[in-house]
mmCIF file of C-alpha atoms in Angstrom:
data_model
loop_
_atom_site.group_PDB
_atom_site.id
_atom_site.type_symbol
_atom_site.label_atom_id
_atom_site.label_comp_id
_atom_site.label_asym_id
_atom_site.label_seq_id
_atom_site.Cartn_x
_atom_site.Cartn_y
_atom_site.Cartn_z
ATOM 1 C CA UNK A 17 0.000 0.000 0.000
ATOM 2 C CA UNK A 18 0.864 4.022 -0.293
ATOM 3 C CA UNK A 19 3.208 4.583 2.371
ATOM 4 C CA UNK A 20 4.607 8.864 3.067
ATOM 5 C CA UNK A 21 8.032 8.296 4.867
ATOM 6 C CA UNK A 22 9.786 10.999 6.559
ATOM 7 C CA UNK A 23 13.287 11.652 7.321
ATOM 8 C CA UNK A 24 14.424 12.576 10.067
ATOM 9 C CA UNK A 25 12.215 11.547 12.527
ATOM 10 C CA UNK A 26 14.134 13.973 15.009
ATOM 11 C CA UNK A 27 16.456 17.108 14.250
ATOM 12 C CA UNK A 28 17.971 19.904 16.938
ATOM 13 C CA UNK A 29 19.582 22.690 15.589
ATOM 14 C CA UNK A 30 20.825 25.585 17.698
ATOM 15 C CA UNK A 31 18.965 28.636 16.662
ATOM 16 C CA UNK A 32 20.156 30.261 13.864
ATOM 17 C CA UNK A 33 20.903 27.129 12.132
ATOM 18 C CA UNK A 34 18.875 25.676 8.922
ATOM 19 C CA UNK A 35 17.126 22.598 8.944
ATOM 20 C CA UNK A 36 15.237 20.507 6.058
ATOM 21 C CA UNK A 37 12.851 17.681 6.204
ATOM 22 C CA UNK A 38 12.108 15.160 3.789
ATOM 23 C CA UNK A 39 9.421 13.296 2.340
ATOM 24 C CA UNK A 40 9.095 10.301 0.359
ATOM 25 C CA UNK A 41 5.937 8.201 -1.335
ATOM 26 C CA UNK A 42 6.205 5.202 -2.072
ATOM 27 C CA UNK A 43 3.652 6.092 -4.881
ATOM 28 C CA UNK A 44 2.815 8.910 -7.423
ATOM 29 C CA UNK A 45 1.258 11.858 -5.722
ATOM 30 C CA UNK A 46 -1.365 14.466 -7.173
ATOM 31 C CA UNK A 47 -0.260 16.989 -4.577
ATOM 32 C CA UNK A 48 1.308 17.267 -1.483
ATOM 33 C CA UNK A 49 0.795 19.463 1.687
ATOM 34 C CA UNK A 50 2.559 20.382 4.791
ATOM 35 C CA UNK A 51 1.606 20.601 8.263
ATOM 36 C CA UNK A 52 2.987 21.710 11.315
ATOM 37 C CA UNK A 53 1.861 20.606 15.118
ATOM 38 C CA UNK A 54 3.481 22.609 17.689
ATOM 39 C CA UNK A 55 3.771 19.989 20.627
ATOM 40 C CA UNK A 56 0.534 19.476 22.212
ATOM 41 C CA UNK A 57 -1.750 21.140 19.329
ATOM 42 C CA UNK A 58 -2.775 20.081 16.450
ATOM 43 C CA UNK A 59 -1.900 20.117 12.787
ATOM 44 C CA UNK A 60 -1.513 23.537 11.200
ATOM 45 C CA UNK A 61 -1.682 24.096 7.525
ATOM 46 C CA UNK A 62 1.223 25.212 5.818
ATOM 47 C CA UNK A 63 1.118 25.061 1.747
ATOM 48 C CA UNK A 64 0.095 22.921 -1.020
ATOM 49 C CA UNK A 65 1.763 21.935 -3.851
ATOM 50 C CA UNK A 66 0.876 20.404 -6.887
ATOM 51 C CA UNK A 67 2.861 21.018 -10.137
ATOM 52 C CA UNK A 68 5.712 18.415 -10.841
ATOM 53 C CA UNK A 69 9.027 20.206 -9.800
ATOM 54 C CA UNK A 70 7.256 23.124 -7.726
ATOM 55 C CA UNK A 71 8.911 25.515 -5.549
ATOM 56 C CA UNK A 72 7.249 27.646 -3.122
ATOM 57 C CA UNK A 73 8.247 30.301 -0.290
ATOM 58 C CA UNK A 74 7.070 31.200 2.715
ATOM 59 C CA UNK A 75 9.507 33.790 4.595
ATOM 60 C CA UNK A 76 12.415 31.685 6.053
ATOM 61 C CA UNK A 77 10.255 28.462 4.296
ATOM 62 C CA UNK A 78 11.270 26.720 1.320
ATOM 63 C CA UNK A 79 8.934 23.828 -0.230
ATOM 64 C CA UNK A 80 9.661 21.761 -3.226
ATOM 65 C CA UNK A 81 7.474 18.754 -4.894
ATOM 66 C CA UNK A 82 9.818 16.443 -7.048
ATOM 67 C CA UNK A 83 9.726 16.090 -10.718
ATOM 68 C CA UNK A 84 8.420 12.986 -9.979
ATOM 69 C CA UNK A 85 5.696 14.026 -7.332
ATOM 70 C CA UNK A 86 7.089 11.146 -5.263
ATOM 71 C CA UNK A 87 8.859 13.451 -3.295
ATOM 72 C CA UNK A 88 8.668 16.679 -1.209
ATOM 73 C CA UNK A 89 11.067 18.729 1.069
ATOM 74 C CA UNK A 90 10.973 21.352 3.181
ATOM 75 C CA UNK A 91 13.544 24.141 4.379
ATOM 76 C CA UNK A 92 13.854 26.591 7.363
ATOM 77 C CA UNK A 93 16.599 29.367 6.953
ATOM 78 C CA UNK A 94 17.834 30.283 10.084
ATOM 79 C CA UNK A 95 15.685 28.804 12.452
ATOM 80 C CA UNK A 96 14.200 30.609 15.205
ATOM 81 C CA UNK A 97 12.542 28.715 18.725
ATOM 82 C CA UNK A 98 9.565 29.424 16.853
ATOM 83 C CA UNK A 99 9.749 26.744 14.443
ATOM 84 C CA UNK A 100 9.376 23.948 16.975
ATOM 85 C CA UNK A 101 7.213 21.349 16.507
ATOM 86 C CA UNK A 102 6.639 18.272 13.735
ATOM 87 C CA UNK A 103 6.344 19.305 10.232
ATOM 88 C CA UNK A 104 4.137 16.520 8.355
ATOM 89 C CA UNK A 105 3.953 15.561 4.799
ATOM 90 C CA UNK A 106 0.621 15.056 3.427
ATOM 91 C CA UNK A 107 -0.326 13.378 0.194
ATOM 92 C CA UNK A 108 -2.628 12.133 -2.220
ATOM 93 C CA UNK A 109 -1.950 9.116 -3.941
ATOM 94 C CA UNK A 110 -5.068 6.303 -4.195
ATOM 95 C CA UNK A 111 -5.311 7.568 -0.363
ATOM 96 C CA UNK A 112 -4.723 10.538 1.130
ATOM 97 C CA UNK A 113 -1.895 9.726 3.799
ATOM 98 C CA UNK A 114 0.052 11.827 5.983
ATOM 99 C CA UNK A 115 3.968 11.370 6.472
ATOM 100 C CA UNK A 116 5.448 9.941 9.988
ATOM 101 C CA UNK A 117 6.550 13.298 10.959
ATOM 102 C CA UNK A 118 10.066 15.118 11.982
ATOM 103 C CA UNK A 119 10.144 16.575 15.533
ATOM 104 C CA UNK A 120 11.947 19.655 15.425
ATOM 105 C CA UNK A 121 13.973 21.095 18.190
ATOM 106 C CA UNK A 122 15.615 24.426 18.536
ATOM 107 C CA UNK A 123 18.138 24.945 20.715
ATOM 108 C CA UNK A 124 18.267 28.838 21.666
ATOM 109 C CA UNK B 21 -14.253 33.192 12.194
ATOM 110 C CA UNK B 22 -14.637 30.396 14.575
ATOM 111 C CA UNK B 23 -12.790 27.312 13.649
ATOM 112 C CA UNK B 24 -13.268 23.668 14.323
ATOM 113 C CA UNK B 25 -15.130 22.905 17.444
ATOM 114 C CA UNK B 26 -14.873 19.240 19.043
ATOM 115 C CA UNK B 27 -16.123 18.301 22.246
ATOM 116 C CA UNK B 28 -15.064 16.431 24.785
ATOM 117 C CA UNK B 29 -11.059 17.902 24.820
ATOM 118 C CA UNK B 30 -10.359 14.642 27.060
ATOM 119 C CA UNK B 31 -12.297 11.368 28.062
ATOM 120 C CA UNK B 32 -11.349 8.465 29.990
ATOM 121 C CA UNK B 33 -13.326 5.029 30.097
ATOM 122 C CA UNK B 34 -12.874 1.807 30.914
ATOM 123 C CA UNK B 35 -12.838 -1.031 27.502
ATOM 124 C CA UNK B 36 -15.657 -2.176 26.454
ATOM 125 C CA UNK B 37 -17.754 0.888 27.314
ATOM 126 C CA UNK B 38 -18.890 3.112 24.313
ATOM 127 C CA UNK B 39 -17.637 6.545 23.392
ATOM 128 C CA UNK B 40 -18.575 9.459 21.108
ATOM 129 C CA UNK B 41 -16.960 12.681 19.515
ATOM 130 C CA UNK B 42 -18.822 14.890 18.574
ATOM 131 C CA UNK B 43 -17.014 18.187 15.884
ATOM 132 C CA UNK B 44 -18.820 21.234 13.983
ATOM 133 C CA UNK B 45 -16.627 22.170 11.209
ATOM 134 C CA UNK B 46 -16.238 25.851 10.243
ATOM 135 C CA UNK B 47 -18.885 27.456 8.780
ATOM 136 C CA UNK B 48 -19.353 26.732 4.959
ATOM 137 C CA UNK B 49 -16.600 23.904 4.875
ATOM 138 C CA UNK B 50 -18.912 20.864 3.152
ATOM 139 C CA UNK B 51 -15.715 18.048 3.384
ATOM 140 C CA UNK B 52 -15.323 16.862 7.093
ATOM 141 C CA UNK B 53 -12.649 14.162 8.055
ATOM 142 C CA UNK B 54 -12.232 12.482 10.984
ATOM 143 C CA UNK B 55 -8.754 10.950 12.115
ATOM 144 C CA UNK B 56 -7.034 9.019 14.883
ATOM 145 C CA UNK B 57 -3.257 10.587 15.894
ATOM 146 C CA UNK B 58 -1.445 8.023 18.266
ATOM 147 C CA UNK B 59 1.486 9.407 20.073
ATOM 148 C CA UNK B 60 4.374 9.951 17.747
ATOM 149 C CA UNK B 61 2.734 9.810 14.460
ATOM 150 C CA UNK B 62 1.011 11.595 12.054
ATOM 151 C CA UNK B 63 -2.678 11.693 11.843
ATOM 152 C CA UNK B 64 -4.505 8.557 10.327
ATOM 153 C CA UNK B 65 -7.626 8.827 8.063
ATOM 154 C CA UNK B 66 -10.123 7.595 9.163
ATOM 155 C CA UNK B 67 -13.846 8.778 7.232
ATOM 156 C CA UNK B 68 -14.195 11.937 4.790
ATOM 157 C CA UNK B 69 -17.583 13.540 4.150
ATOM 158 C CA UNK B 70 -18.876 15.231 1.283
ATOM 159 C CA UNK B 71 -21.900 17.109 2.658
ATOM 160 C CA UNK B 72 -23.691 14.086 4.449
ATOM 161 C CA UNK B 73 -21.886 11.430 2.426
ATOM 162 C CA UNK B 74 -19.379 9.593 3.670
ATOM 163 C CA UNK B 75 -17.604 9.262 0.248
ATOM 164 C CA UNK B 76 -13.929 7.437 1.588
ATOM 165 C CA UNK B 77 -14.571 5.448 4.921
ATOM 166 C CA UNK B 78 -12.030 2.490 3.688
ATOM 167 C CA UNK B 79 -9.753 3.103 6.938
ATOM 168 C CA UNK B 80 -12.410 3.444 9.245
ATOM 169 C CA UNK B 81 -12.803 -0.245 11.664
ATOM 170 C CA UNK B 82 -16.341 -1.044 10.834
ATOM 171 C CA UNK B 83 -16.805 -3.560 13.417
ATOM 172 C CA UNK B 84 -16.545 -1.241 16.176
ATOM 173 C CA UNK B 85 -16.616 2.683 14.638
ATOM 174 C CA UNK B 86 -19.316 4.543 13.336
ATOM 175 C CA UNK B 87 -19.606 7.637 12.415
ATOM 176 C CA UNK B 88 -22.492 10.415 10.764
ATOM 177 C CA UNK B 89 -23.024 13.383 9.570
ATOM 178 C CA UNK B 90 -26.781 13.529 9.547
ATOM 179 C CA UNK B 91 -27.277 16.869 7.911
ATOM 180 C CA UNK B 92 -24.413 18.032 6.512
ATOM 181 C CA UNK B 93 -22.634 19.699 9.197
ATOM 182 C CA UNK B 94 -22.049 18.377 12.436
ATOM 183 C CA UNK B 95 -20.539 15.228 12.767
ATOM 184 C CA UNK B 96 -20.166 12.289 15.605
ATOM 185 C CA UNK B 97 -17.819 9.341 15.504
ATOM 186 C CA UNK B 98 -18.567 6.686 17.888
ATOM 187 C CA UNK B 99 -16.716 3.675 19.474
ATOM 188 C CA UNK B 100 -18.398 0.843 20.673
ATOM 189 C CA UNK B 101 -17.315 -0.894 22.204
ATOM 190 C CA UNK B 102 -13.729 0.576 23.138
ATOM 191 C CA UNK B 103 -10.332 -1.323 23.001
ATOM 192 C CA UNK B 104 -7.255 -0.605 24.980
ATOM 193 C CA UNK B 105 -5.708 0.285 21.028
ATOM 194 C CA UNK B 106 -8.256 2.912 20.660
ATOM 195 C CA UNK B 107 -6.567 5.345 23.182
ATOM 196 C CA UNK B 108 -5.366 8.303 20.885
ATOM 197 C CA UNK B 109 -5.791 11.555 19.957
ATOM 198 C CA UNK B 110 -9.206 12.006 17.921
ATOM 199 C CA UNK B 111 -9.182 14.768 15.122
ATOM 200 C CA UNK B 112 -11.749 16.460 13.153
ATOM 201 C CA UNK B 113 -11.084 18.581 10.243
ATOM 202 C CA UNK B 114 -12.820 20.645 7.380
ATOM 203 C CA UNK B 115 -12.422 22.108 4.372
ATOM 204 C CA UNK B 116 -13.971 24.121 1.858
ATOM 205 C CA UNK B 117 -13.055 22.004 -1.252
ATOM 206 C CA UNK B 118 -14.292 18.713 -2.416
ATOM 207 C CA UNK B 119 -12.343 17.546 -5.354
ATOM 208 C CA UNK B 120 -10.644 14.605 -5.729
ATOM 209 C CA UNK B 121 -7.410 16.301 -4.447
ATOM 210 C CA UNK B 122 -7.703 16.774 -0.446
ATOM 211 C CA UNK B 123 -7.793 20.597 -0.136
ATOM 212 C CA UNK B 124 -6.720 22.946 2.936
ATOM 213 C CA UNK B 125 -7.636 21.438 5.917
ATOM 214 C CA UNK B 126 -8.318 23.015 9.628
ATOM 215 C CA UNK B 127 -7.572 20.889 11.831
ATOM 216 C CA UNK B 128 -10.164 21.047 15.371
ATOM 217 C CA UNK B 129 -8.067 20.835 19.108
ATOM 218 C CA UNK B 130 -9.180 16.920 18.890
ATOM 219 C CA UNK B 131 -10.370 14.499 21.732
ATOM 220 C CA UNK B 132 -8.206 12.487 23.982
ATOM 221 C CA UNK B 133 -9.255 9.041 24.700
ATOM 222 C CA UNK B 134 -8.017 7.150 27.505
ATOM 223 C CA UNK B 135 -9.203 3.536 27.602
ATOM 224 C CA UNK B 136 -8.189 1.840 30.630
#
């Protein structure tokens, strides 16, 4: 079945640093969305994407969808203690899954 | 704009007893999902609504879950009876589109069940 992997599953950074987050499908995906939970909250949406090879911005943000659209990253620039949490991957494929998740820690 | 509302924020019962959620989506938002979030993953699909249909319920336990969405806009998912497994984090979300491609989802504070 459609599986959404995510490496890593944990990342600290001391603040200032960047950090990127990775997600793969195991199957073709017609978009892809991230999410971010702070801890003890729930999921917060981010972007979508959905063009083969998309890049988008958000501020310090970076997403990309693969050529492929098997395959999404994200990227902080200069991370601040605001960025903790776990940034999900979301997809849809022949189900819509989301990704196992990388915790993110910053370490002021 | 008020967003998701889902009520209870916590529960705790004992297995075998029967539980229910209950979540109003935002205001205007006709897709409603429901999903189960166990500690250290990401949320699992359970049931998406289109309006009152219940369009993709292939993830959702049919032995034990239920769930409806009588007219449209609030919606309950129910456990019955309850299973030690079944302690996790409960979420409902909306959103405005219905398309075959999952659109920008709000995500409700969710229920934690405790089965003991």
């Amino acid at each position: 079945g459609q599986q959404v992997m995510q490496i890593p599953q944990y990342q600290h950074v001391q603040e200032g640093e960047d950090f990127t987050t990775y997600c793969n499908s195991s199957t073709t995906l017609s978009n892809i969305q991230w999410y971010k939970q702070r801890p003890g909250g729930h999921p917060v949406f981010l972007i979508q994407l959905v063009k083969s090879g998309e890049v988008k911005k958000q501020k310090r943000l970076t997403f990309q969808f693969g050529e492929a659209k098997k395959n999404s990253s994200l990227h902080i620039t200069a991370t601040q203690t605001t960025d903790v949490g776990t940034y999900f991957c979301a997809g849809t494929g022949n189900q819509f899954y989301f990704g196992t998740g990388t915790s993110l820690t910053v370490i002021p | 704009e008020a967003g998701v509302v889902q009520s209870p924020r916590y529960k705790i019962i004992e297995k075998k007893q029967p539980v229910a959620f209950w979540c109003n989506p935002i205001s205007g938002h006709n897709t409603l999902y429901w999903y189960r979030q166990n500690l250290g993953q990401g949320p699992e699909l359970l049931i998406r609504y289109e309006n009152e249909e219940a369009v993709d319920d292939s993830q959702l336990p049919k032995d034990r879950f239920s769930a409806e969405r009588l007219k449209g806009v609030d919606s309950t998912l129910k456990i019955q009876p309850a299973e030690l497994g079944d302690s996790a984090v409960y979420l409902c979300a909306s959103s405005s589109t219905g398309t075959a491609i999952f659109g920008e989802q709000y995500f409700g504070p969710g229920t934690r069940l405790t089965v003991t």
